[in-house]
Short mmCIF file of C-alpha atoms in Angstrom, two decimals:
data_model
loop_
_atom_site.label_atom_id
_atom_site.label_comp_id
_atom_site.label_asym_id
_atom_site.label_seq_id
_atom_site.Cartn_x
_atom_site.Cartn_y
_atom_site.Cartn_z
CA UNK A 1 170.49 157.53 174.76
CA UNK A 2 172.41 154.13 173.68
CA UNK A 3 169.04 151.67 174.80
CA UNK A 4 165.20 151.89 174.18
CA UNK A 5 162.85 150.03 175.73
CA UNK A 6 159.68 147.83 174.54
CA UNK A 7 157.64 150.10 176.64
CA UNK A 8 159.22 153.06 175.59
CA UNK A 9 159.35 152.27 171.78
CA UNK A 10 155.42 152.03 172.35
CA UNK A 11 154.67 155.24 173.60
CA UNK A 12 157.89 156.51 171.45
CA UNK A 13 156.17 159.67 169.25
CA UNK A 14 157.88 161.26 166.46
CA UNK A 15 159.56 160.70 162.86
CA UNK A 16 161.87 157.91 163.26
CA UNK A 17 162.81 154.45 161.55
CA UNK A 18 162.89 150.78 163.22
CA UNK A 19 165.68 148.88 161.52
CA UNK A 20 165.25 145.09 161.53
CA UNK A 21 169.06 144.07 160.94
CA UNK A 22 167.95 140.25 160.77
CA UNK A 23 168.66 138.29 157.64
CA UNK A 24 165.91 138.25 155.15
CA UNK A 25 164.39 135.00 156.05
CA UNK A 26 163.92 136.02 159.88
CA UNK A 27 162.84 139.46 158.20
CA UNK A 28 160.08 137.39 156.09
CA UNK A 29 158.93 135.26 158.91
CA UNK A 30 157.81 138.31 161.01
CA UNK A 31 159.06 141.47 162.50
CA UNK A 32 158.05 144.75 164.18
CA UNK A 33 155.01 146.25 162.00
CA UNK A 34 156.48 149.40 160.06
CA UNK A 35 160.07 148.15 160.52
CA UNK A 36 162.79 147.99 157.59
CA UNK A 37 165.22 145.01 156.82
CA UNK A 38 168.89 146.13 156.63
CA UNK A 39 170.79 143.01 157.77
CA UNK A 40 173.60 144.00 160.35
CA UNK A 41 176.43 142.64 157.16
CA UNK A 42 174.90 145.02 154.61
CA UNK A 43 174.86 148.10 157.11
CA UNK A 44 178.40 147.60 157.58
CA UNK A 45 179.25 147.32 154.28
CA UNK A 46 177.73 150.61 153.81
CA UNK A 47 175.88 152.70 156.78
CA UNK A 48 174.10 155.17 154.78
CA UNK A 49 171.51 152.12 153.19
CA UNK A 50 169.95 154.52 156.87
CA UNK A 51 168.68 157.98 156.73
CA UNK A 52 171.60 159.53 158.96
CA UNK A 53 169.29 162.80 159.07
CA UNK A 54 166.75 160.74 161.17
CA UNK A 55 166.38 158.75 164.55
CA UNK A 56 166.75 155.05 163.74
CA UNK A 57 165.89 152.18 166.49
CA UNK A 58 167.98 149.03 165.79
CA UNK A 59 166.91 145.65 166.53
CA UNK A 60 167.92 142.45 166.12
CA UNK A 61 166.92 139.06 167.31
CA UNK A 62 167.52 139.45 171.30
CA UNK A 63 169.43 142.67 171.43
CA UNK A 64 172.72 141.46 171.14
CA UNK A 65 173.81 142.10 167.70
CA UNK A 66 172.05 145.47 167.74
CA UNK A 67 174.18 146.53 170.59
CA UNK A 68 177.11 146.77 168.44
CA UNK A 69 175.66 147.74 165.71
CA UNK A 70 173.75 150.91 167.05
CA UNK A 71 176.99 151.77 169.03
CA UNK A 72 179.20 151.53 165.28
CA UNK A 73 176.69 153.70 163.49
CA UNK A 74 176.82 156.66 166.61
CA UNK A 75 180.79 156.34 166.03
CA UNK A 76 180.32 157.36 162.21
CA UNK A 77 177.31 160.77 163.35
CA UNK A 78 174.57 158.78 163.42
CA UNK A 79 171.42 158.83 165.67
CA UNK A 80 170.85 155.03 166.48
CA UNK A 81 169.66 153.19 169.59
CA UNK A 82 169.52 149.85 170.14
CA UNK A 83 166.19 148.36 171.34
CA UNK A 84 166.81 146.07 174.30
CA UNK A 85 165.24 142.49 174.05
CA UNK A 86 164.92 142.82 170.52
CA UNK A 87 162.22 141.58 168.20
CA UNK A 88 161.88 138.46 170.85
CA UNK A 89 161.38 141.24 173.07
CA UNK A 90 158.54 142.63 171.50
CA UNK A 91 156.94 139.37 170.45
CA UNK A 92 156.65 138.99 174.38
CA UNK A 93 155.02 141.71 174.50
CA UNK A 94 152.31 141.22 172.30
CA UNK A 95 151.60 137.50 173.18
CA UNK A 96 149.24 137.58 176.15
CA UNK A 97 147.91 133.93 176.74
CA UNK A 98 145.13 134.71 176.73
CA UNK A 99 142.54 131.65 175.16
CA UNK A 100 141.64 132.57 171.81
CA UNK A 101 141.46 128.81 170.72
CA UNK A 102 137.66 129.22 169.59
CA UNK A 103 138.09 131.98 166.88
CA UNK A 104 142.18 130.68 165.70
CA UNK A 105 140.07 127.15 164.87
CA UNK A 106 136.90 128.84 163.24
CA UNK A 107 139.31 130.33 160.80
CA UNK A 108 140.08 126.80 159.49
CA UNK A 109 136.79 126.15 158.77
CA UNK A 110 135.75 129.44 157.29
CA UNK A 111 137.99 132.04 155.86
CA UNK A 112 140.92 129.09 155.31
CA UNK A 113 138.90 126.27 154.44
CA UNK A 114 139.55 126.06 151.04
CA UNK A 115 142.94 126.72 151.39
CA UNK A 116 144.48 125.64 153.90
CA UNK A 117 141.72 122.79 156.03
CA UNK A 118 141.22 120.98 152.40
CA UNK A 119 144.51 120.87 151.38
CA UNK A 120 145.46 119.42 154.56
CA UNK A 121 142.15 117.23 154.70
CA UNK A 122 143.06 115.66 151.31
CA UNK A 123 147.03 114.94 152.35
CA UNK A 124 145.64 112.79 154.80
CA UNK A 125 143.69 110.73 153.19
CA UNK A 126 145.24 110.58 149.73
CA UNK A 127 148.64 109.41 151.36
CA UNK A 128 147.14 107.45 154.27
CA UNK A 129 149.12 109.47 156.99
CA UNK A 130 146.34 109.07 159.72
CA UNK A 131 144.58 105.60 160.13
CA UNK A 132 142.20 104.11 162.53
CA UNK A 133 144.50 103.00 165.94
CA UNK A 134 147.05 105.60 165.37
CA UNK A 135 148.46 107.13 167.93
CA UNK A 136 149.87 110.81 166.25
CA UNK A 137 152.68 112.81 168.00
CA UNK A 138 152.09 116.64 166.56
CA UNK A 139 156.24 117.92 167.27
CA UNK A 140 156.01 121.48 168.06
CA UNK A 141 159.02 123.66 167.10
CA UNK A 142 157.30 126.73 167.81
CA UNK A 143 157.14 128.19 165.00
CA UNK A 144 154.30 129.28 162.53
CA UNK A 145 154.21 125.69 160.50
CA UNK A 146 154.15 123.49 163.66
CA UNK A 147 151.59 125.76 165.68
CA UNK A 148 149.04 125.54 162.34
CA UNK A 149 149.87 122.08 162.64
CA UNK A 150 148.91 121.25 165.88
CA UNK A 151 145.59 123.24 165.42
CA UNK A 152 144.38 121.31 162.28
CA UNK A 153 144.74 117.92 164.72
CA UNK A 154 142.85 119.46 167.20
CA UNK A 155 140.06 120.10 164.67
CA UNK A 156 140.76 116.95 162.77
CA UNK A 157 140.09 115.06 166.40
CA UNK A 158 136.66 116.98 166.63
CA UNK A 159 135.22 116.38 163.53
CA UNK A 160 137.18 113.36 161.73
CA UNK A 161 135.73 109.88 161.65
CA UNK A 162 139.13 108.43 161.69
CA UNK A 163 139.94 106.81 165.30
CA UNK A 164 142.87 107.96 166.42
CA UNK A 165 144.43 109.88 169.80
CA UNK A 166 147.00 112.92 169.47
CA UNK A 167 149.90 113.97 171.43
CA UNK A 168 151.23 117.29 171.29
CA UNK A 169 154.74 116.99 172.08
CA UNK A 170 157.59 119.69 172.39
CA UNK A 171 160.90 119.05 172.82
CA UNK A 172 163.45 121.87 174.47
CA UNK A 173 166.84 121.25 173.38
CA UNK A 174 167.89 124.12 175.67
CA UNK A 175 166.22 127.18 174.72
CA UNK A 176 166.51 130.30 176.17
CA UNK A 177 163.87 131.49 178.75
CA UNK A 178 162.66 133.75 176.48
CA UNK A 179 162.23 131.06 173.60
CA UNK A 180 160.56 128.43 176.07
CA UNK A 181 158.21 131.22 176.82
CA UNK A 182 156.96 132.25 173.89
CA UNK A 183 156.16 128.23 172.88
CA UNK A 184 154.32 127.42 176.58
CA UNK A 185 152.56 131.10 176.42
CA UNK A 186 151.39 130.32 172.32
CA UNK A 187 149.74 127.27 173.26
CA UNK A 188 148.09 128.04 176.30
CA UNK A 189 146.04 130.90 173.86
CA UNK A 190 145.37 127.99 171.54
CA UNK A 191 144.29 125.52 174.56
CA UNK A 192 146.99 123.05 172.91
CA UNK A 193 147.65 120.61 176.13
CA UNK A 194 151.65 120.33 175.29
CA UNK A 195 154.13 117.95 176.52
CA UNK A 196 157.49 119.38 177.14
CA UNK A 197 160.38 117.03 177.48
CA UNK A 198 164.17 118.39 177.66
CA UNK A 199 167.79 117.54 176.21
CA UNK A 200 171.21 118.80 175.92
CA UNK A 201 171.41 118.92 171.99
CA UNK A 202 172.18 122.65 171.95
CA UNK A 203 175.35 122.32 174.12
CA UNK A 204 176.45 119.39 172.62
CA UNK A 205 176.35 120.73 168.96
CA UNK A 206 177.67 124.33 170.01
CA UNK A 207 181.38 123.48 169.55
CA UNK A 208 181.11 121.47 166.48
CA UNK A 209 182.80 123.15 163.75
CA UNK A 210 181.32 120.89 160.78
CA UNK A 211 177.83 120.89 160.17
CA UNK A 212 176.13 121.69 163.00
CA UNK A 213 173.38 122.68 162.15
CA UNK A 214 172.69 119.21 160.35
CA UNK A 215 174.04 117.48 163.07
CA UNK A 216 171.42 119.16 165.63
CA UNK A 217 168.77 118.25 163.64
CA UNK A 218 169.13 114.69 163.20
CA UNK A 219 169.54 114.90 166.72
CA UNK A 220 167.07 116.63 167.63
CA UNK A 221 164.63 114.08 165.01
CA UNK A 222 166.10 110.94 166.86
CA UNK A 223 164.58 112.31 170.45
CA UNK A 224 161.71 113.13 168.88
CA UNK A 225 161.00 109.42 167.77
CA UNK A 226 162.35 108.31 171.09
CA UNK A 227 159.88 110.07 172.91
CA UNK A 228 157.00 109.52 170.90
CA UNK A 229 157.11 105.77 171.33
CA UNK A 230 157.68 106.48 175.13
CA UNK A 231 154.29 108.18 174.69
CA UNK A 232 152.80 105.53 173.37
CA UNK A 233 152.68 107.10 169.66
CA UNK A 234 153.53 105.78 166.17
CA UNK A 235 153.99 108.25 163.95
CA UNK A 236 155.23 111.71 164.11
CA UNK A 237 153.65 114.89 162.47
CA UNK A 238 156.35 117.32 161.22
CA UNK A 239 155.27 120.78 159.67
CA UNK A 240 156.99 120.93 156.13
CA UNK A 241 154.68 122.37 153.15
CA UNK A 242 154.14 122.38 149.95
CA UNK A 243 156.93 125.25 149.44
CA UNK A 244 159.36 123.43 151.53
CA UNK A 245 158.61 120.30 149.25
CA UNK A 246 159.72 122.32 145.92
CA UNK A 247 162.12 124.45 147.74
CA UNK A 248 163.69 121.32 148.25
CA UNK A 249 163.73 119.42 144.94
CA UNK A 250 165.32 122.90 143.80
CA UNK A 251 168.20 122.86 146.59
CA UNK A 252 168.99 118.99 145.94
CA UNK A 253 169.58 119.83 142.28
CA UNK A 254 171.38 122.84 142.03
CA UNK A 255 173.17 122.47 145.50
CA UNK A 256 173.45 118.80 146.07
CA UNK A 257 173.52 117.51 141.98
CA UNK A 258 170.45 114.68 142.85
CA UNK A 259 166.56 115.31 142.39
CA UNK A 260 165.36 114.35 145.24
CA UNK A 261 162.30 115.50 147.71
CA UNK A 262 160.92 115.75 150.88
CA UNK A 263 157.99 112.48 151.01
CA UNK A 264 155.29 112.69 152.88
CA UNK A 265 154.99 109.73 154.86
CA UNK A 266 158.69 107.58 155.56
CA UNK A 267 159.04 104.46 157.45
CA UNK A 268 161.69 105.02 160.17
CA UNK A 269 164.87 103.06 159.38
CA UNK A 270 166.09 102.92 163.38
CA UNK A 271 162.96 102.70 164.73
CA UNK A 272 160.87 100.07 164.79
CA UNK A 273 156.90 100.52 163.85
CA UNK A 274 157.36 104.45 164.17
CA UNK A 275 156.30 106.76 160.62
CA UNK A 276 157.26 110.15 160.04
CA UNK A 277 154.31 111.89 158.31
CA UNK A 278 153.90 115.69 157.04
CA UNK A 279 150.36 116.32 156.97
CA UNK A 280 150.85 120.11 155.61
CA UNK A 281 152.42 118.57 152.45
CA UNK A 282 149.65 120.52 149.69
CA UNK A 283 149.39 123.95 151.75
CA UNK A 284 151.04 126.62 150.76
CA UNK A 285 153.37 128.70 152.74
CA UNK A 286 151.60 132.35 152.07
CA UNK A 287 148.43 130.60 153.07
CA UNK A 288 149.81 129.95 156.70
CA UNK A 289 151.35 133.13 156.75
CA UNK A 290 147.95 134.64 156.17
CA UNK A 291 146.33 132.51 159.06
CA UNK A 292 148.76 133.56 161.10
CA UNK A 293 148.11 137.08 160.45
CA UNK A 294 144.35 137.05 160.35
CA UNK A 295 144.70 135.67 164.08
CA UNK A 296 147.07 138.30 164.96
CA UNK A 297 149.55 135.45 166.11
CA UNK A 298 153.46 135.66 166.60
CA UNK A 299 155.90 132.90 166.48
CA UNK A 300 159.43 132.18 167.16
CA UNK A 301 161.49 131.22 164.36
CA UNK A 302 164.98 129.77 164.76
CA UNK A 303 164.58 128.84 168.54
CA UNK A 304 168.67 128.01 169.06
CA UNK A 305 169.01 130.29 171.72
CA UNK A 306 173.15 131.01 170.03
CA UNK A 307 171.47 132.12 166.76
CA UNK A 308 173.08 135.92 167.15
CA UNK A 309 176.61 134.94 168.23
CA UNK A 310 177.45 131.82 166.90
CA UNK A 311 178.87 130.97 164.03
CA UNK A 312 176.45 128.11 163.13
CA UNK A 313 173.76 130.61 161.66
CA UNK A 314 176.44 132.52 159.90
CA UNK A 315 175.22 134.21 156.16
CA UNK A 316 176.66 130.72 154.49
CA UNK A 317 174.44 128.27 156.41
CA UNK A 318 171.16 126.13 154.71
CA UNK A 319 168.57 128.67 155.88
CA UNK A 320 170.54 131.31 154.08
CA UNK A 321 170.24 128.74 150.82
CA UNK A 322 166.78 128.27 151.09
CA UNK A 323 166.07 131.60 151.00
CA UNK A 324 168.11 132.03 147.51
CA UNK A 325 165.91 129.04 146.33
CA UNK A 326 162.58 131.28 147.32
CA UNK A 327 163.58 134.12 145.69
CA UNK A 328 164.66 132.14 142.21
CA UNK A 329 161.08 130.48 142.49
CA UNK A 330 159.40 133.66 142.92
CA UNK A 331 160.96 135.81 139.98
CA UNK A 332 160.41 132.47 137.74
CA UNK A 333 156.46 132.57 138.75
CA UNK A 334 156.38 136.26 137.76
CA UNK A 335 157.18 134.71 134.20
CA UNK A 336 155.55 131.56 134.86
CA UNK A 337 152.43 131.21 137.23
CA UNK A 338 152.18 127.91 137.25
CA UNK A 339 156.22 126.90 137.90
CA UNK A 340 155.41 125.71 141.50
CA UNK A 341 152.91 123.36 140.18
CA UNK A 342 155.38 122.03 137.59
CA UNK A 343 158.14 122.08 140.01
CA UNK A 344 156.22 120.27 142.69
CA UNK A 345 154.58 117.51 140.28
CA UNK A 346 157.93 116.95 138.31
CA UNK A 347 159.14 114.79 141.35
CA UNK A 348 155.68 112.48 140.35
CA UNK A 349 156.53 111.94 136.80
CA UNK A 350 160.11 111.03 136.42
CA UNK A 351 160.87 109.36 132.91
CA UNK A 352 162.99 106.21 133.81
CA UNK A 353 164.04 106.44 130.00
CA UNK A 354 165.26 109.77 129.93
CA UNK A 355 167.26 109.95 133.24
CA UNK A 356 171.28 108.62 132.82
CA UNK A 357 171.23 106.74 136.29
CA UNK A 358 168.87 106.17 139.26
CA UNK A 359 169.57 104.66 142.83
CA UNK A 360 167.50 102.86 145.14
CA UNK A 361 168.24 100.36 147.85
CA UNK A 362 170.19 98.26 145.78
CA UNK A 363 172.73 101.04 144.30
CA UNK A 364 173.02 102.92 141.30
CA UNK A 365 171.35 101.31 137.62
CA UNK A 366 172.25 102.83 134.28
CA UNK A 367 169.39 103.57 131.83
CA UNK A 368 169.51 103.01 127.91
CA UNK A 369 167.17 105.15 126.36
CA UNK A 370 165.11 103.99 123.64
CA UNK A 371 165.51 106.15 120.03
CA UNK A 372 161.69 105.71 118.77
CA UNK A 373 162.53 107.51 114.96
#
């Protein structure tokens, strides 16, 4: 047998392995319970990292990659079988739409509330990101961040004092069935009233060959303000967290030579009135995680529908970066609990007189430091 199905890998009995041959990021994010990460590159490097002496089921993100791979390790004696639809597949599978709204936003207010509902309570008002007569538009990627997101505003709506009206907007850049889905099936459980509207950026970035990935997103951010103000809205609520916020000061100075962070709340420079705001700014990424797993939830990741062919999301792209970043932050907390504190407040205290050079709007200034012996 080449092929296994979702049904059949359900009712599959027996001792056998499920190998996730995603990269570690997409591993991290979420995958088939009891399954083992051996990305496709490091299998081929070196096929026994699998038990050849038992049954392995291979998956990847849709099935494609795990085609080939499956069919390369029964070349060399081993016992593999793809598993069609891969962990997308699955996810299907176990994402009913069925309304579960009630108990996902009761978890906010009792086993998260300290740590995830205060945290995002006290972004928005200690940076102003939600005032009276705004008109919020909550973008929905899909994905764990944006789906917590859009929840907390729906709660926030209910109980807030704050005046303001909420759109829950979704944009499909040309996802595949499967990906569209998963999004429209996610927030029907969580009674999320989403607005899909639809563009071309997918096809239009596909044959770039530099930077595509950046160029699809500042696409994909302009259409997102676009529509908004078509909605009627002025700001727009992006997902990013407090690890993405240190994550980030991390990647701009050892990748990019500049400190530099993500804010949380920018005026628009093209257009007019609008504010980006990131309301998740103080909660931390394990704390989502663990909200999304106390709800039994399951969310797409990196919707581009070319993710497992193309050479876009190859091993050298940003995601792949930010994933070296996590793992240097992690082993440094193991030394240092309280590094992502330091790390995240460092971008709060910057010493004008012990920096060489800063920038802002006007260009670049040199600093003479002051010798106080």
């Amino acid at each position: 047998m080449d092929n296994i199905t979702i049904k059949e890998l359900t009712e599959l009995s027996g001792d056998y392995d499920i190998i996730d041959i995603r990269g570690e990021d997409d591993f991290e994010y979420g995958h088939i319970a009891g399954a083992i990460n051996v990305p496709a590159d490091k299998i081929r490097k070196n096929p026994f990292l699998i038990n050849k002496d038992r049954p392995a089921v291979i998956y990847c993100k849709s099935g494609t990659v795990s085609d080939t791979v499956s069919e390369e390790l029964r070349n060399q004696g081993f016992n593999a079988i793809s598993l069609d639809g891969g962990y997308y597949g699955w996810l299907r599978q176990r994402i009913t739409g069925e309304d579960k709204s009630e108990d996902i936003r009761s978890s906010l207010r009792g086993e998260f509330e300290e740590t995830i509902w205060k945290p995002f309570v006290k972004a928005v008002k200690e940076y102003e990101l939600v005032c009276d007569g705004d008109r919020v538009a909550v973008c929905i990627s899909g994905g764990k961040d944006s789906m917590l997101l859009a929840n907390l505003f729906a709660e926030l709506k209910r109980v807030s004092d704050i005046n303001f009206e909420v759109t829950y907007l979704v944009m499909d850049p040309g996802y595949s069935p499967y990906n569209r889905e998963v999004i429209e099936t996610n927030a029907k459980m969580m009674n999320i009233p989403i607005q899909v509207f639809e563009t071309d950026i997918f096809n239009s970035v596909y044959n770039v060959e530099k930077n595509p990935c950046y160029l699809c997103a500042r696409m994909r951010r302009g259409h997102l303000y676009k529509n908004a103000m078509n909605a009627g809205c002025n700001k727009i609520a992006l997902g990013h967290h407090y690890d993405d916020v240190i994550e980030t000061i991390l990647m701009g100075m050892i990748y990019g030579g500049q400190i530099q962070t993500m804010m949380p709340k920018l005026h628009s420079a093209h257009f007019k009135g609008m504010e980006l705001i990131r309301p998740l700014y103080l909660v931390r990424e394990e704390e989502i995680k663990r909200w999304r797993d106390h709800n039994d939830l399951y969310f797409i990741q990196c919707a581009c529908r070319f993710t497992d062919t193309c050479s876009t999301c190859s091993p050298d792209r940003q995601v792949s970066k930010r994933m070296e970043i996590k793992m240097l932050i992690r082993e440094l907390a193991e030394k240092n609990p309280e590094i992502e504190e330091k790390i995240f407040h460092s971008i709060e205290n910057v010493n004008l007189d012990k920096v060489m050079q800063y920038k802002d709007r006007d260009g670049a200034h040199y600093i003479y430091g002051v010798d106080k012996a």
